[in-house]
PDB file of C-alpha atoms in Angstrom:
ATOM      1  CA  MET H   1     104.661  79.116  72.990  1.00 63.00           C
ATOM      2  CA  ILE H   2     100.937  79.522  72.469  1.00 69.00           C
ATOM      3  CA  GLY H   3      98.950  76.476  73.416  1.00 61.00           C
ATOM      4  CA  LYS H   4      98.188  74.212  70.443  1.00 64.00           C
ATOM      5  CA  ALA H   5      95.661  71.842  71.965  1.00 51.00           C
ATOM      6  CA  ASN H   6      92.335  72.135  70.162  1.00 60.00           C
ATOM      7  CA  SER H   7      93.445  75.434  68.638  1.00 88.00           C
ATOM      8  CA  TYR H   8      93.557  76.772  65.082  1.00 95.00           C
ATOM      9  CA  PRO H   9      96.780  76.152  63.184  1.00 96.00           C
ATOM     10  CA  ALA H  10      97.455  79.903  63.142  1.00 97.00           C
ATOM     11  CA  ARG H  11      97.618  81.653  66.496  1.00 97.00           C
ATOM     12  CA  LEU H  12      98.299  85.172  67.776  1.00 97.00           C
ATOM     13  CA  LYS H  13      98.865  86.546  71.270  1.00 97.00           C
ATOM     14  CA  ILE H  14     100.076  90.082  72.072  1.00 97.00           C
ATOM     15  CA  THR H  15     101.182  91.011  75.578  1.00 97.00           C
ATOM     16  CA  TYR H  16      98.980  93.711  76.997  1.00 97.00           C
ATOM     17  CA  GLN H  17     100.715  96.975  77.858  1.00 95.00           C
ATOM     18  CA  GLU H  18      98.588  99.258  80.073  1.00 92.00           C
ATOM     19  CA  LYS H  19     100.876 102.286  80.325  1.00 95.00           C
ATOM     20  CA  HIS H  20     102.108 104.021  77.211  1.00 95.00           C
ATOM     21  CA  ASP H  21     104.419 106.950  76.436  1.00 95.00           C
ATOM     22  CA  ARG H  22     102.126 109.865  75.587  1.00 95.00           C
ATOM     23  CA  LEU H  23     104.457 111.691  73.233  1.00 95.00           C
ATOM     24  CA  ARG H  24     105.347 108.574  71.241  1.00 93.00           C
ATOM     25  CA  SER H  25     101.706 107.576  71.043  1.00 95.00           C
ATOM     26  CA  PHE H  26     100.715 111.074  69.940  1.00 96.00           C
ATOM     27  CA  LEU H  27     103.253 110.991  67.077  1.00 95.00           C
ATOM     28  CA  ARG H  28     102.831 107.249  66.364  1.00 96.00           C
ATOM     29  CA  LEU H  29     102.140 107.542  62.684  1.00 94.00           C
ATOM     30  CA  LEU H  30     105.174 109.785  62.222  1.00 95.00           C
ATOM     31  CA  TRP H  31     107.463 107.404  64.125  1.00 95.00           C
ATOM     32  CA  ALA H  32     106.080 104.441  62.080  1.00 96.00           C
ATOM     33  CA  ILE H  33     106.888 105.849  58.663  1.00 96.00           C
ATOM     34  CA  PRO H  34     110.352 104.230  58.259  1.00 95.00           C
ATOM     35  CA  ILE H  35     109.206 100.758  59.255  1.00 95.00           C
ATOM     36  CA  LEU H  36     105.997 101.136  57.135  1.00 94.00           C
ATOM     37  CA  ILE H  37     108.226 101.896  54.119  1.00 94.00           C
ATOM     38  CA  VAL H  38     110.228  98.744  54.810  1.00 92.00           C
ATOM     39  CA  MET H  39     107.052  96.676  55.131  1.00 91.00           C
ATOM     40  CA  SER H  40     105.567  98.186  51.982  1.00 89.00           C
ATOM     41  CA  ALA H  41     108.691  97.419  50.009  1.00 86.00           C
ATOM     42  CA  LEU H  42     108.522  93.779  51.126  1.00 82.00           C
ATOM     43  CA  THR H  43     104.816  93.126  50.569  1.00 79.00           C
ATOM     44  CA  SER H  44     103.577  95.149  47.589  1.00 70.00           C
ATOM     45  CA  SER H  45     104.489  96.587  44.230  1.00 48.00           C
ATOM     46  CA  GLY H  46     102.898  97.285  40.900  1.00 41.00           C
ATOM     47  CA  ASP H  47      99.175  96.835  40.270  1.00 39.00           C
ATOM     48  CA  THR H  48      97.560  95.462  43.440  1.00 38.00           C
ATOM     49  CA  LEU H  49      94.154  94.120  44.343  1.00 34.00           C
ATOM     50  CA  MET H  50      93.874  93.579  48.039  1.00 35.00           C
ATOM     51  CA  ILE H  51      91.453  92.126  50.507  1.00 34.00           C
ATOM     52  CA  LYS H  52      93.265  93.395  53.641  1.00 39.00           C
ATOM     53  CA  GLU H  53      92.665  93.356  57.329  1.00 39.00           C
ATOM     54  CA  ILE H  54      94.540  95.867  59.442  1.00 38.00           C
ATOM     55  CA  GLY H  55      97.675  94.568  61.185  1.00 39.00           C
ATOM     56  CA  ASN H  56      98.171  91.351  59.447  1.00 44.00           C
ATOM     57  CA  GLU H  57      98.220  91.606  55.676  1.00 41.00           C
ATOM     58  CA  ALA H  58      95.543  89.042  54.796  1.00 37.00           C
ATOM     59  CA  SER H  59      95.716  89.972  51.136  1.00 39.00           C
ATOM     60  CA  TYR H  60      95.534  88.759  47.550  1.00 36.00           C
ATOM     61  CA  SER H  61      97.846  90.858  45.474  1.00 37.00           C
ATOM     62  CA  GLY H  62      98.492  91.088  41.746  1.00 38.00           C
ATOM     63  CA  GLY H  63     102.024  92.232  42.326  1.00 43.00           C
ATOM     64  CA  GLY H  64     104.807  92.193  44.861  1.00 53.00           C
ATOM     65  CA  ILE H  65     106.021  89.454  47.082  1.00 62.00           C
ATOM     66  CA  THR H  66     102.608  88.825  48.740  1.00 67.00           C
ATOM     67  CA  GLY H  67     100.988  87.854  45.451  1.00 69.00           C
ATOM     68  CA  GLY H  68     104.058  85.879  44.414  1.00 75.00           C
ATOM     69  CA  LEU H  69     103.968  83.873  47.648  1.00 80.00           C
ATOM     70  CA  PHE H  70     100.312  83.068  47.179  1.00 84.00           C
ATOM     71  CA  PHE H  71     100.612  81.835  43.588  1.00 85.00           C
ATOM     72  CA  ALA H  72     103.872  80.025  44.102  1.00 86.00           C
ATOM     73  CA  THR H  73     102.523  78.222  47.179  1.00 88.00           C
ATOM     74  CA  LEU H  74      99.322  77.303  45.337  1.00 85.00           C
ATOM     75  CA  LEU H  75     101.325  75.845  42.431  1.00 88.00           C
ATOM     76  CA  MET H  76     103.576  73.860  44.725  1.00 87.00           C
ATOM     77  CA  ILE H  77     100.650  72.277  46.589  1.00 89.00           C
ATOM     78  CA  VAL H  78      98.469  71.551  43.558  1.00 88.00           C
ATOM     79  CA  PHE H  79     101.153  70.196  41.222  1.00 89.00           C
ATOM     80  CA  ARG H  80     103.977  69.058  43.520  1.00 85.00           C
ATOM     81  CA  ARG H  81     102.133  68.373  46.787  1.00 89.00           C
ATOM     82  CA  LYS H  82     104.908  70.153  48.652  1.00 89.00           C
ATOM     83  CA  TYR H  83     105.342  73.061  51.015  1.00 90.00           C
ATOM     84  CA  PRO H  84     109.119  73.352  51.494  1.00 90.00           C
ATOM     85  CA  GLN H  85     110.196  74.026  55.088  1.00 92.00           C
ATOM     86  CA  TRP H  86     112.473  76.888  54.002  1.00 91.00           C
ATOM     87  CA  TRP H  87     109.560  78.472  52.111  1.00 90.00           C
ATOM     88  CA  PHE H  88     107.245  78.101  55.110  1.00 93.00           C
ATOM     89  CA  ASP H  89     109.873  79.597  57.424  1.00 94.00           C
ATOM     90  CA  PHE H  90     110.126  82.696  55.233  1.00 92.00           C
ATOM     91  CA  VAL H  91     106.331  83.058  55.077  1.00 92.00           C
ATOM     92  CA  LEU H  92     106.127  82.715  58.851  1.00 95.00           C
ATOM     93  CA  GLU H  93     108.786  85.286  59.577  1.00 94.00           C
ATOM     94  CA  LEU H  94     107.368  87.724  57.052  1.00 93.00           C
ATOM     95  CA  ASN H  95     103.985  87.512  58.770  1.00 94.00           C
ATOM     96  CA  ARG H  96     105.519  87.890  62.175  1.00 96.00           C
ATOM     97  CA  PHE H  97     107.285  91.026  61.024  1.00 96.00           C
ATOM     98  CA  THR H  98     104.238  92.635  59.441  1.00 95.00           C
ATOM     99  CA  THR H  99     102.106  91.813  62.526  1.00 97.00           C
ATOM    100  CA  ARG H 100     104.697  93.523  64.768  1.00 97.00           C
ATOM    101  CA  VAL H 101     104.433  96.579  62.571  1.00 97.00           C
ATOM    102  CA  TRP H 102     100.658  96.701  62.720  1.00 97.00           C
ATOM    103  CA  ALA H 103     100.666  96.110  66.494  1.00 97.00           C
ATOM    104  CA  TYR H 104     102.841  99.151  66.808  1.00 97.00           C
ATOM    105  CA  VAL H 105     100.739 101.303  64.515  1.00 97.00           C
ATOM    106  CA  LEU H 106      97.537 100.243  66.270  1.00 97.00           C
ATOM    107  CA  LEU H 107      98.925 101.241  69.708  1.00 97.00           C
ATOM    108  CA  LEU H 108      99.033  97.673  71.057  1.00 97.00           C
ATOM    109  CA  THR H 109     102.638  98.180  72.017  1.00 97.00           C
ATOM    110  CA  ASP H 110     105.169 100.985  72.388  1.00 96.00           C
ATOM    111  CA  ARG H 111     108.124  98.819  71.310  1.00 95.00           C
ATOM    112  CA  TYR H 112     109.361  99.831  67.845  1.00 96.00           C
ATOM    113  CA  PRO H 113     108.969  96.817  65.533  1.00 96.00           C
ATOM    114  CA  SER H 114     112.017  94.642  65.221  1.00 95.00           C
ATOM    115  CA  THR H 115     112.894  92.911  61.942  1.00 91.00           C
ATOM    116  CA  THR H 116     114.099  89.872  63.815  1.00 90.00           C
ATOM    117  CA  GLU H 117     113.012  89.763  67.498  1.00 93.00           C
ATOM    118  CA  GLU H 118     109.617  88.364  68.605  1.00 93.00           C
ATOM    119  CA  GLN H 119     109.084  91.164  71.157  1.00 94.00           C
ATOM    120  CA  SER H 120     105.568  91.191  72.650  1.00 95.00           C
ATOM    121  CA  VAL H 121     103.861  89.752  69.536  1.00 97.00           C
ATOM    122  CA  LYS H 122     103.639  85.961  69.645  1.00 97.00           C
ATOM    123  CA  LEU H 123     102.560  84.560  66.253  1.00 97.00           C
ATOM    124  CA  GLU H 124     102.620  80.887  65.441  1.00 97.00           C
ATOM    125  CA  ILE H 125     101.580  78.964  62.380  1.00 96.00           C
ATOM    126  CA  ASP H 126     101.783  75.150  62.268  1.00 96.00           C
ATOM    127  CA  TYR H 127     103.857  73.697  59.451  1.00 95.00           C
ATOM    128  CA  PRO H 128     101.518  71.627  57.275  1.00 93.00           C
ATOM    129  CA  ASN H 129     101.971  68.030  56.220  1.00 92.00           C
ATOM    130  CA  VAL H 130     100.783  68.561  52.671  1.00 91.00           C
ATOM    131  CA  LYS H 131     100.184  64.918  51.696  1.00 90.00           C
ATOM    132  CA  LYS H 132      98.387  64.171  54.968  1.00 90.00           C
ATOM    133  CA  ASP H 133      96.632  67.320  56.018  1.00 89.00           C
ATOM    134  CA  LEU H 134      95.923  69.313  52.801  1.00 92.00           C
ATOM    135  CA  ASN H 135      93.666  68.670  49.844  1.00 91.00           C
ATOM    136  CA  ASP H 136      95.755  69.361  46.740  1.00 86.00           C
ATOM    137  CA  LEU H 137      92.841  71.016  44.850  1.00 90.00           C
ATOM    138  CA  LEU H 138      91.296  73.034  47.673  1.00 90.00           C
ATOM    139  CA  PRO H 139      93.832  75.892  47.309  1.00 89.00           C
ATOM    140  CA  LEU H 140      92.151  76.784  43.995  1.00 92.00           C
ATOM    141  CA  VAL H 141      88.972  77.773  45.794  1.00 94.00           C
ATOM    142  CA  LYS H 142      89.915  78.685  49.344  1.00 94.00           C
ATOM    143  CA  TRP H 143      89.992  82.393  48.538  1.00 93.00           C
ATOM    144  CA  LEU H 144      86.396  82.048  47.293  1.00 95.00           C
ATOM    145  CA  LEU H 145      85.213  80.042  50.266  1.00 96.00           C
ATOM    146  CA  ALA H 146      86.555  82.754  52.617  1.00 96.00           C
ATOM    147  CA  ILE H 147      84.332  85.487  51.089  1.00 97.00           C
ATOM    148  CA  PRO H 148      81.977  85.624  54.154  1.00 97.00           C
ATOM    149  CA  HIS H 149      85.061  86.407  56.264  1.00 97.00           C
ATOM    150  CA  TYR H 150      85.984  89.331  53.973  1.00 97.00           C
ATOM    151  CA  PHE H 151      82.654  90.983  54.704  1.00 97.00           C
ATOM    152  CA  ALA H 152      83.015  90.350  58.438  1.00 97.00           C
ATOM    153  CA  LEU H 153      86.564  91.662  58.494  1.00 97.00           C
ATOM    154  CA  PHE H 154      85.558  94.792  56.585  1.00 97.00           C
ATOM    155  CA  VAL H 155      83.160  95.733  59.364  1.00 97.00           C
ATOM    156  CA  LEU H 156      85.601  94.673  62.086  1.00 97.00           C
ATOM    157  CA  VAL H 157      88.480  96.673  60.596  1.00 97.00           C
ATOM    158  CA  LEU H 158      86.296  99.830  60.641  1.00 97.00           C
ATOM    159  CA  ALA H 159      85.535  99.097  64.310  1.00 98.00           C
ATOM    160  CA  ALA H 160      89.186  98.454  65.024  1.00 97.00           C
ATOM    161  CA  ILE H 161      90.093 101.808  63.542  1.00 97.00           C
ATOM    162  CA  LEU H 162      87.569 103.526  65.803  1.00 98.00           C
ATOM    163  CA  ALA H 163      88.884 101.525  68.802  1.00 97.00           C
ATOM    164  CA  THR H 164      92.389 102.623  67.979  1.00 97.00           C
ATOM    165  CA  VAL H 165      91.309 106.304  67.874  1.00 97.00           C
ATOM    166  CA  LEU H 166      89.649 105.884  71.266  1.00 98.00           C
ATOM    167  CA  THR H 167      92.763 104.178  72.596  1.00 97.00           C
ATOM    168  CA  TRP H 168      94.860 107.062  71.260  1.00 97.00           C
ATOM    169  CA  LEU H 169      92.709 109.625  73.062  1.00 97.00           C
ATOM    170  CA  SER H 170      92.839 107.538  76.259  1.00 97.00           C
ATOM    171  CA  ILE H 171      96.611 107.356  76.132  1.00 97.00           C
ATOM    172  CA  ILE H 172      97.004 111.085  75.416  1.00 96.00           C
ATOM    173  CA  PHE H 173      94.835 112.098  78.404  1.00 96.00           C
ATOM    174  CA  THR H 174      95.573 109.290  80.912  1.00 96.00           C
ATOM    175  CA  GLY H 175      98.715 107.488  79.645  1.00 95.00           C
ATOM    176  CA  LYS H 176      96.829 104.162  79.697  1.00 96.00           C
ATOM    177  CA  ALA H 177      95.300 101.866  77.049  1.00 96.00           C
ATOM    178  CA  PRO H 178      91.871 100.462  77.919  1.00 97.00           C
ATOM    179  CA  ARG H 179      92.111  96.613  78.142  1.00 97.00           C
ATOM    180  CA  GLY H 180      88.742  96.063  76.446  1.00 97.00           C
ATOM    181  CA  LEU H 181      89.805  98.043  73.356  1.00 97.00           C
ATOM    182  CA  PHE H 182      93.128  96.258  73.317  1.00 98.00           C
ATOM    183  CA  ASP H 183      91.472  92.828  73.397  1.00 98.00           C
ATOM    184  CA  PHE H 184      89.145  93.809  70.577  1.00 98.00           C
ATOM    185  CA  VAL H 185      91.846  95.030  68.237  1.00 98.00           C
ATOM    186  CA  GLU H 186      94.020  92.048  69.032  1.00 98.00           C
ATOM    187  CA  GLY H 187      91.040  89.783  68.294  1.00 97.00           C
ATOM    188  CA  VAL H 188      90.559  91.463  64.885  1.00 98.00           C
ATOM    189  CA  LEU H 189      94.217  90.786  64.045  1.00 98.00           C
ATOM    190  CA  ARG H 190      93.816  87.159  65.231  1.00 98.00           C
ATOM    191  CA  TRP H 191      90.750  86.703  63.046  1.00 97.00           C
ATOM    192  CA  GLY H 192      92.566  88.164  60.075  1.00 97.00           C
ATOM    193  CA  LEU H 193      95.522  85.919  60.628  1.00 97.00           C
ATOM    194  CA  ARG H 194      93.372  82.855  60.541  1.00 97.00           C
ATOM    195  CA  VAL H 195      91.721  83.924  57.310  1.00 97.00           C
ATOM    196  CA  ASN H 196      95.123  84.700  55.822  1.00 95.00           C
ATOM    197  CA  ALA H 197      96.496  81.283  56.895  1.00 95.00           C
ATOM    198  CA  TYR H 198      93.519  79.509  55.287  1.00 96.00           C
ATOM    199  CA  ALA H 199      92.900  81.457  52.090  1.00 94.00           C
ATOM    200  CA  PHE H 200      96.265  82.843  51.076  1.00 93.00           C
ATOM    201  CA  LEU H 201      99.134  81.190  52.997  1.00 93.00           C
ATOM    202  CA  LEU H 202      97.350  77.870  52.346  1.00 94.00           C
ATOM    203  CA  VAL H 203      98.804  76.173  55.442  1.00 94.00           C
ATOM    204  CA  THR H 204      95.524  74.589  56.570  1.00 95.00           C
ATOM    205  CA  ASP H 205      92.222  73.221  55.212  1.00 95.00           C
ATOM    206  CA  LYS H 206      90.484  73.968  58.567  1.00 95.00           C
ATOM    207  CA  TYR H 207      87.917  76.679  57.891  1.00 96.00           C
ATOM    208  CA  PRO H 208      88.548  79.801  60.093  1.00 96.00           C
ATOM    209  CA  PRO H 209      86.068  80.299  62.964  1.00 96.00           C
ATOM    210  CA  PHE H 210      84.031  83.468  63.132  1.00 96.00           C
ATOM    211  CA  SER H 211      85.624  84.501  66.426  1.00 94.00           C
ATOM    212  CA  LEU H 212      87.880  87.109  67.963  1.00 95.00           C
ATOM    213  CA  LYS H 213      89.186  84.654  70.520  1.00 91.00           C
TER     214      LYS H 213
END
């Protein structure tokens, strides 16, 4: 469990792995194709407009299950003031799965993403008490209020891609992933998770901090 005291309602911690398999890392994108197809089938289809951060699909989609989850959750909160536990559990597990996939693609782990096991990616989202903790009209504008984060994440994603390339080169030549680059990419995923939880999963009214930690 990730500590909850004085923390954001969405939390991410990935266990650092220093030594990596050089061959598997060299061919990482090739190995990842099957699981990327599974993830794509789950999260997108049709016409799509996305605001996406690498590794954790913080996105607004016009089609597919991601867009459907956002709109259905919005309607349930605004009109019914409910966030059913079974619905939340599905959203949580879907985000855990997609985060495991991105952690693998971004060379944060050598373990092939499981569709069920937690592995080295610890992702937690607090279940909301809608009537007590959420404003029933705020979901209508959260995506708009989060605009500053989209610009920040755009820059951070570009930097994370560069950091991943540097990590890839380091692994190929030394078999090791630099801890500083790992921490940065993990921080970008954590930032994106918090924005996703606020603006699209709608599990909290607490505005996401501008922080990698």
